[in-house]
mmCIF file of C-alpha atoms in Angstrom:
data_model
loop_
_atom_site.group_PDB
_atom_site.id
_atom_site.type_symbol
_atom_site.label_atom_id
_atom_site.label_comp_id
_atom_site.label_asym_id
_atom_site.label_seq_id
_atom_site.Cartn_x
_atom_site.Cartn_y
_atom_site.Cartn_z
ATOM 1 C CA MET A 22 1.765 27.707 -18.497
ATOM 2 C CA ARG A 23 3.467 25.905 -21.405
ATOM 3 C CA ASN A 24 6.731 25.626 -19.490
ATOM 4 C CA ALA A 25 5.226 24.168 -16.338
ATOM 5 C CA GLY A 26 5.187 20.546 -17.491
ATOM 6 C CA TYR A 27 1.439 20.500 -18.135
ATOM 7 C CA THR A 28 -0.216 18.233 -20.684
ATOM 8 C CA GLY A 29 -3.805 19.283 -21.196
ATOM 9 C CA ARG A 30 -6.322 16.943 -19.551
ATOM 10 C CA GLU A 31 -3.764 15.323 -17.316
ATOM 11 C CA GLY A 32 -5.028 14.294 -13.911
ATOM 12 C CA PHE A 33 -2.395 15.600 -11.537
ATOM 13 C CA ALA A 34 -3.829 15.552 -7.992
ATOM 14 C CA SER A 35 -5.645 12.540 -6.534
ATOM 15 C CA SER A 36 -7.794 12.764 -3.418
ATOM 16 C CA LEU A 37 -6.804 10.639 -0.441
ATOM 17 C CA THR A 38 -9.086 8.795 1.923
ATOM 18 C CA ALA A 39 -8.288 8.842 5.640
ATOM 19 C CA SER A 40 -6.840 5.330 5.479
ATOM 20 C CA GLN A 41 -4.716 6.090 2.405
ATOM 21 C CA ALA A 42 -3.336 9.203 4.070
ATOM 22 C CA THR A 43 -1.823 7.278 6.993
ATOM 23 C CA THR A 44 0.982 5.885 4.840
ATOM 24 C CA ALA A 45 1.490 8.948 2.631
ATOM 25 C CA VAL A 46 1.342 12.180 4.635
ATOM 26 C CA ALA A 47 1.316 13.845 8.022
ATOM 27 C CA TRP A 48 -1.586 16.289 8.318
ATOM 28 C CA ALA A 49 -3.159 18.427 11.021
ATOM 29 C CA ILE A 50 -6.007 20.893 11.514
ATOM 30 C CA ALA A 51 -6.354 23.531 14.235
ATOM 31 C CA VAL A 52 -9.490 25.557 15.014
ATOM 32 C CA LYS A 53 -10.208 28.305 17.495
ATOM 33 C CA ARG A 54 -13.632 28.221 19.130
ATOM 34 C CA VAL A 55 -14.237 31.891 19.910
ATOM 35 C CA THR A 56 -17.718 31.246 21.308
ATOM 36 C CA PRO A 57 -18.937 28.445 23.606
ATOM 37 C CA PRO A 58 -19.110 25.288 21.464
ATOM 38 C CA ASP A 59 -22.604 24.178 20.430
ATOM 39 C CA GLY A 60 -21.549 20.571 19.987
ATOM 40 C CA GLU A 61 -18.672 18.419 18.885
ATOM 41 C CA LEU A 62 -16.511 19.411 15.961
ATOM 42 C CA ARG A 63 -17.331 17.423 12.834
ATOM 43 C CA LEU A 64 -14.740 16.663 10.161
ATOM 44 C CA ARG A 65 -16.260 16.196 6.693
ATOM 45 C CA TRP A 66 -13.659 14.490 4.500
ATOM 46 C CA LEU A 67 -14.255 15.558 0.903
ATOM 47 C CA PRO A 68 -13.737 12.962 -1.851
ATOM 48 C CA HIS A 69 -13.164 15.807 -4.343
ATOM 49 C CA PRO A 70 -13.225 19.618 -4.088
ATOM 50 C CA ASN A 71 -15.642 19.986 -7.022
ATOM 51 C CA LEU A 72 -18.704 18.093 -5.827
ATOM 52 C CA PRO A 73 -21.492 20.626 -5.125
ATOM 53 C CA ALA A 74 -23.604 18.287 -2.990
ATOM 54 C CA ALA A 75 -20.614 17.262 -0.899
ATOM 55 C CA THR A 76 -19.088 20.689 -0.437
ATOM 56 C CA LYS A 77 -22.168 22.753 0.399
ATOM 57 C CA GLY A 78 -21.575 24.501 3.702
ATOM 58 C CA PRO A 79 -19.700 24.084 5.984
ATOM 59 C CA THR A 80 -22.335 24.243 8.713
ATOM 60 C CA PRO A 81 -21.526 25.604 12.210
ATOM 61 C CA GLY A 82 -19.116 23.280 14.005
ATOM 62 C CA GLU A 83 -18.221 21.482 10.770
ATOM 63 C CA ILE A 84 -14.865 21.386 8.991
ATOM 64 C CA ALA A 85 -14.732 20.698 5.259
ATOM 65 C CA PHE A 86 -11.416 18.982 4.508
ATOM 66 C CA TRP A 87 -9.737 17.881 1.289
ATOM 67 C CA LEU A 88 -6.402 16.082 1.130
ATOM 68 C CA ALA A 89 -4.604 14.944 -2.021
ATOM 69 C CA ILE A 90 -1.323 13.682 -3.372
ATOM 70 C CA VAL A 91 0.174 15.470 -6.373
ATOM 71 C CA SER A 92 1.841 13.458 -9.117
ATOM 72 C CA PRO A 93 5.268 14.462 -10.467
ATOM 73 C CA PRO A 94 5.447 15.697 -14.087
ATOM 74 C CA GLY A 95 5.134 12.781 -16.456
ATOM 75 C CA GLU A 96 3.381 10.617 -13.851
ATOM 76 C CA GLY A 97 -0.096 12.110 -13.928
ATOM 77 C CA ALA A 98 -2.954 10.585 -11.988
ATOM 78 C CA THR A 99 -5.580 8.698 -13.959
ATOM 79 C CA PRO A 100 -8.473 11.108 -14.669
ATOM 80 C CA GLY A 101 -11.477 10.018 -12.649
ATOM 81 C CA PRO A 102 -13.786 10.918 -9.762
ATOM 82 C CA THR A 103 -10.932 11.539 -7.293
ATOM 83 C CA ALA A 104 -8.547 13.430 -9.613
ATOM 84 C CA LEU A 105 -8.189 17.131 -10.364
ATOM 85 C CA LEU A 106 -7.673 17.817 -14.055
ATOM 86 C CA LEU A 107 -4.774 20.124 -14.709
ATOM 87 C CA GLU A 108 -6.336 21.936 -17.673
ATOM 88 C CA HIS A 109 -9.463 22.864 -15.708
ATOM 89 C CA SER A 110 -7.527 23.809 -12.574
ATOM 90 C CA ALA A 111 -5.320 26.256 -14.470
ATOM 91 C CA THR A 112 -8.402 28.227 -15.609
ATOM 92 C CA LEU A 113 -9.487 28.918 -12.011
ATOM 93 C CA LEU A 114 -6.556 31.056 -10.842
ATOM 94 C CA ASP A 115 -6.582 34.837 -10.912
ATOM 95 C CA VAL A 116 -3.805 36.959 -12.415
ATOM 96 C CA GLN A 117 -1.870 37.232 -9.149
ATOM 97 C CA GLU A 118 -1.943 33.463 -8.579
ATOM 98 C CA THR A 119 -1.011 32.759 -12.195
ATOM 99 C CA ASN A 120 1.950 35.130 -11.987
ATOM 100 C CA HIS A 121 3.112 33.548 -8.719
ATOM 101 C CA LEU A 122 2.792 30.098 -10.286
ATOM 102 C CA ALA A 123 4.963 31.152 -13.216
ATOM 103 C CA ARG A 124 7.697 32.374 -10.863
ATOM 104 C CA LEU A 125 8.082 28.990 -9.152
ATOM 105 C CA ARG A 126 11.212 27.321 -10.476
ATOM 106 C CA HIS A 127 10.419 23.632 -9.934
ATOM 107 C CA HIS A 128 7.675 21.715 -11.719
ATOM 108 C CA GLU A 129 6.753 19.874 -8.503
ATOM 109 C CA ASP A 130 6.211 23.150 -6.663
ATOM 110 C CA ARG A 131 4.077 24.514 -9.489
ATOM 111 C CA ARG A 132 1.840 21.473 -9.528
ATOM 112 C CA SER A 133 1.320 21.506 -5.764
ATOM 113 C CA TYR A 134 0.627 25.259 -5.730
ATOM 114 C CA LEU A 135 -1.896 24.872 -8.555
ATOM 115 C CA ALA A 136 -3.658 21.944 -6.876
ATOM 116 C CA ALA A 137 -3.983 23.723 -3.525
ATOM 117 C CA HIS A 138 -5.237 27.014 -4.940
ATOM 118 C CA ALA A 139 -7.611 25.415 -7.446
ATOM 119 C CA GLY A 140 -8.940 23.066 -4.762
ATOM 120 C CA ALA A 141 -9.517 25.953 -2.345
ATOM 121 C CA ARG A 142 -11.368 27.937 -5.006
ATOM 122 C CA LEU A 143 -13.619 24.989 -5.859
ATOM 123 C CA ILE A 144 -14.489 24.263 -2.225
ATOM 124 C CA LEU A 145 -15.091 27.915 -1.332
ATOM 125 C CA GLY A 146 -17.032 28.600 -4.521
ATOM 126 C CA HIS A 147 -19.548 25.897 -3.647
ATOM 127 C CA ALA A 148 -19.640 27.027 -0.011
ATOM 128 C CA VAL A 149 -20.607 30.632 -0.833
ATOM 129 C CA GLY A 150 -22.455 30.044 -4.102
ATOM 130 C CA ARG A 151 -20.010 31.875 -6.371
ATOM 131 C CA PRO A 152 -18.015 30.762 -9.432
ATOM 132 C CA PRO A 153 -14.606 29.623 -8.176
ATOM 133 C CA ASN A 154 -12.697 31.749 -10.691
ATOM 134 C CA ALA A 155 -14.610 34.873 -9.554
ATOM 135 C CA LEU A 156 -13.623 34.666 -5.885
ATOM 136 C CA GLN A 157 -11.438 37.459 -4.542
ATOM 137 C CA PHE A 158 -8.972 37.303 -1.673
ATOM 138 C CA GLU A 159 -6.830 39.626 0.360
ATOM 139 C CA ARG A 160 -3.995 38.989 2.789
ATOM 140 C CA SER A 161 -4.076 39.619 6.515
ATOM 141 C CA ALA A 162 -1.272 41.607 8.139
ATOM 142 C CA ASN A 163 0.722 38.378 8.583
ATOM 143 C CA GLY A 164 -0.067 36.937 5.180
ATOM 144 C CA LYS A 165 -3.059 34.636 5.762
ATOM 145 C CA PRO A 166 -5.419 34.626 2.747
ATOM 146 C CA VAL A 167 -8.923 35.901 3.538
ATOM 147 C CA LEU A 168 -11.987 35.364 1.346
ATOM 148 C CA LEU A 169 -13.655 38.691 0.544
ATOM 149 C CA VAL A 170 -17.112 37.140 0.218
ATOM 150 C CA HIS A 171 -18.517 36.793 3.754
ATOM 151 C CA PRO A 172 -15.030 37.077 5.287
ATOM 152 C CA GLN A 173 -16.393 36.965 8.833
ATOM 153 C CA GLU A 174 -18.542 33.881 8.191
ATOM 154 C CA ILE A 175 -16.149 31.433 6.592
ATOM 155 C CA ASP A 176 -12.442 30.965 7.157
ATOM 156 C CA PHE A 177 -10.138 28.679 5.226
ATOM 157 C CA SER A 178 -6.560 27.500 5.104
ATOM 158 C CA LEU A 179 -4.496 25.703 2.501
ATOM 159 C CA SER A 180 -1.180 23.915 2.560
ATOM 160 C CA HIS A 181 1.036 22.649 -0.242
ATOM 161 C CA ALA A 182 4.286 20.751 -0.117
ATOM 162 C CA ARG A 183 6.002 18.824 -2.874
ATOM 163 C CA GLY A 184 3.714 15.900 -3.501
ATOM 164 C CA ALA A 185 0.821 16.789 -1.162
ATOM 165 C CA VAL A 186 -1.869 19.438 -0.644
ATOM 166 C CA ALA A 187 -4.609 20.105 1.896
ATOM 167 C CA VAL A 188 -7.505 22.569 2.146
ATOM 168 C CA ALA A 189 -9.799 23.112 5.137
ATOM 169 C CA ALA A 190 -12.733 25.495 5.585
ATOM 170 C CA ALA A 191 -14.988 26.260 8.560
ATOM 171 C CA ARG A 192 -17.079 28.987 10.175
ATOM 172 C CA MET A 193 -14.371 29.641 12.752
ATOM 173 C CA PRO A 194 -10.646 30.445 12.582
ATOM 174 C CA ILE A 195 -8.919 27.447 11.017
ATOM 175 C CA GLY A 196 -5.468 26.332 9.928
ATOM 176 C CA VAL A 197 -4.262 23.244 8.075
ATOM 177 C CA ASP A 198 -0.850 21.808 7.290
ATOM 178 C CA VAL A 199 0.404 18.764 5.386
ATOM 179 C CA GLU A 200 3.819 17.204 4.834
ATOM 180 C CA PRO A 201 4.742 14.050 2.899
ATOM 181 C CA LEU A 202 5.967 11.321 5.239
ATOM 182 C CA ARG A 203 9.741 11.010 4.922
ATOM 183 C CA GLU A 204 12.968 10.806 6.851
ATOM 184 C CA VAL A 205 13.732 14.337 8.074
ATOM 185 C CA ASP A 206 17.250 15.568 7.369
ATOM 186 C CA HIS A 207 19.182 17.077 10.293
ATOM 187 C CA LEU A 208 16.464 16.002 12.692
ATOM 188 C CA ASP A 209 18.278 17.083 15.858
ATOM 189 C CA THR A 210 18.868 20.591 14.530
ATOM 190 C CA MET A 211 15.308 20.900 13.257
ATOM 191 C CA SER A 212 13.950 19.711 16.600
ATOM 192 C CA GLU A 213 15.794 22.459 18.460
ATOM 193 C CA LEU A 214 14.182 25.051 16.196
ATOM 194 C CA VAL A 215 10.645 23.647 16.262
ATOM 195 C CA LEU A 216 10.153 21.808 19.550
ATOM 196 C CA ALA A 217 10.071 22.941 23.151
ATOM 197 C CA ALA A 218 12.389 21.196 25.617
ATOM 198 C CA GLU A 219 9.576 18.937 26.863
ATOM 199 C CA GLU A 220 8.737 17.884 23.303
ATOM 200 C CA GLN A 221 12.387 17.221 22.464
ATOM 201 C CA ALA A 222 12.528 14.883 25.460
ATOM 202 C CA VAL A 223 9.512 12.962 24.123
ATOM 203 C CA LEU A 224 11.125 12.740 20.683
ATOM 204 C CA ARG A 225 14.393 11.376 22.116
ATOM 205 C CA LYS A 226 12.479 8.579 23.876
ATOM 206 C CA THR A 227 10.786 7.561 20.617
ATOM 207 C CA SER A 228 12.230 4.671 18.619
ATOM 208 C CA ALA A 229 14.562 5.746 15.819
ATOM 209 C CA VAL A 230 12.254 4.329 13.146
ATOM 210 C CA SER A 231 9.342 6.512 14.344
ATOM 211 C CA ARG A 232 11.216 9.694 15.173
ATOM 212 C CA SER A 233 10.792 11.503 11.831
ATOM 213 C CA ARG A 234 7.096 10.683 11.750
ATOM 214 C CA LEU A 235 6.572 12.095 15.245
ATOM 215 C CA PHE A 236 8.536 15.224 14.386
ATOM 216 C CA LEU A 237 6.345 15.792 11.310
ATOM 217 C CA ARG A 238 3.274 15.343 13.506
ATOM 218 C CA TYR A 239 4.508 18.054 15.876
ATOM 219 C CA TRP A 240 5.445 20.286 12.958
ATOM 220 C CA THR A 241 2.089 20.044 11.139
ATOM 221 C CA LEU A 242 0.123 20.559 14.367
ATOM 222 C CA LYS A 243 2.098 23.697 15.204
ATOM 223 C CA GLU A 244 1.928 25.066 11.675
ATOM 224 C CA ALA A 245 -1.841 24.519 11.578
ATOM 225 C CA LEU A 246 -2.311 26.304 14.896
ATOM 226 C CA LEU A 247 -0.174 29.303 13.902
ATOM 227 C CA LYS A 248 -2.024 29.550 10.591
ATOM 228 C CA ALA A 249 -5.396 29.488 12.356
ATOM 229 C CA ALA A 250 -4.210 32.281 14.642
ATOM 230 C CA GLY A 251 -3.220 34.315 11.590
ATOM 231 C CA LEU A 252 0.262 34.796 13.019
ATOM 232 C CA GLY A 253 2.317 32.423 10.892
ATOM 233 C CA LEU A 254 5.924 32.218 11.983
ATOM 234 C CA THR A 255 5.859 35.583 13.762
ATOM 235 C CA VAL A 256 5.571 33.255 16.788
ATOM 236 C CA SER A 257 8.346 30.690 17.109
ATOM 237 C CA PRO A 258 6.989 27.124 16.939
ATOM 238 C CA ASN A 259 9.023 26.145 20.012
ATOM 239 C CA GLU A 260 6.909 28.564 22.081
ATOM 240 C CA VAL A 261 3.878 26.367 21.401
ATOM 241 C CA ILE A 262 3.882 23.244 23.596
ATOM 242 C CA LEU A 263 1.721 20.288 22.606
ATOM 243 C CA ASP A 264 0.871 16.757 23.569
ATOM 244 C CA ALA A 265 1.119 15.086 20.150
ATOM 245 C CA GLY A 266 -0.424 11.804 21.302
ATOM 246 C CA PRO A 267 -3.385 10.015 19.704
ATOM 247 C CA ILE A 268 -5.674 12.900 20.708
ATOM 248 C CA PRO A 269 -3.435 15.961 20.257
ATOM 249 C CA THR A 270 -3.797 18.685 22.877
ATOM 250 C CA VAL A 271 -2.459 22.196 23.399
ATOM 251 C CA LEU A 272 -0.536 22.397 26.698
ATOM 252 C CA SER A 273 0.932 25.899 26.683
ATOM 253 C CA LEU A 274 0.862 28.982 24.433
ATOM 254 C CA PRO A 275 2.440 32.421 24.350
ATOM 255 C CA PRO A 276 -0.019 35.220 25.297
ATOM 256 C CA ALA A 277 -0.525 36.297 21.661
ATOM 257 C CA LEU A 278 -2.392 33.041 20.988
ATOM 258 C CA GLY A 279 -4.934 33.427 23.784
ATOM 259 C CA PRO A 280 -6.293 30.796 26.194
ATOM 260 C CA VAL A 281 -5.342 27.169 25.655
ATOM 261 C CA ALA A 282 -8.965 26.070 26.095
ATOM 262 C CA GLN A 283 -10.057 27.830 22.892
ATOM 263 C CA TRP A 284 -7.840 25.692 20.700
ATOM 264 C CA HIS A 285 -8.788 22.299 19.268
ATOM 265 C CA LEU A 286 -6.448 20.074 17.258
ATOM 266 C CA ILE A 287 -7.235 17.276 14.806
ATOM 267 C CA ALA A 288 -4.685 14.825 13.414
ATOM 268 C CA PRO A 289 -4.704 11.125 12.513
ATOM 269 C CA SER A 290 -4.730 8.942 15.602
ATOM 270 C CA ASP A 291 -2.649 6.017 14.307
ATOM 271 C CA THR A 292 0.851 7.484 14.510
#
């Protein structure tokens, strides 16, 4: 850990509110309702992953969600009620996570990986009443992490990119994805790989200033859905067709993902 750019009690990941997130990141959540819904989905935005009263649950139909920005080395967040402390976070990882962290070459990647995995452990530890550093995980056939305590009762997903992390948990299949807002390099080429023809047509009609933001909205929605399905990129994103409007909707899916009606998407409405 000494070579990772860490400085003891440094605050290195700061929680975002919904309004703060609109100018910093693109994020999306996908859930699969495998039984008839017993009410509306409820998104519980967590101010910090380590608040027992706030993170108890989630209850049926509820999604616990934490979103944060991660500071570059040397620009740590001010320690406080919305910040993860680096020293404490590093003590939560197991041997496998610690070894993976050490293999990451870039400081920014290490910090984001640490924030996401520590945040997930804190949220899940409170949810199942276990110490976060005692939780055990395994991987599904396609690589999705699965909590070994009550694996059929609570599902979770985490996402980390340079500068941003997200964790979501629910009592139904769930996926989450986050990307820092930025201008996307080689946007036309990326669009051909990620978007269906119908979606590419929508992107071309979008003003140049908004095009990267819309692409990142499509990308995070598709990534979240494929994570929730436990399939990852074994399904090409351009086989998933979405309406990425203010209330995102699944329009068409390959057979491996099941009926469209089972899938529900959540993303910020002010794009």
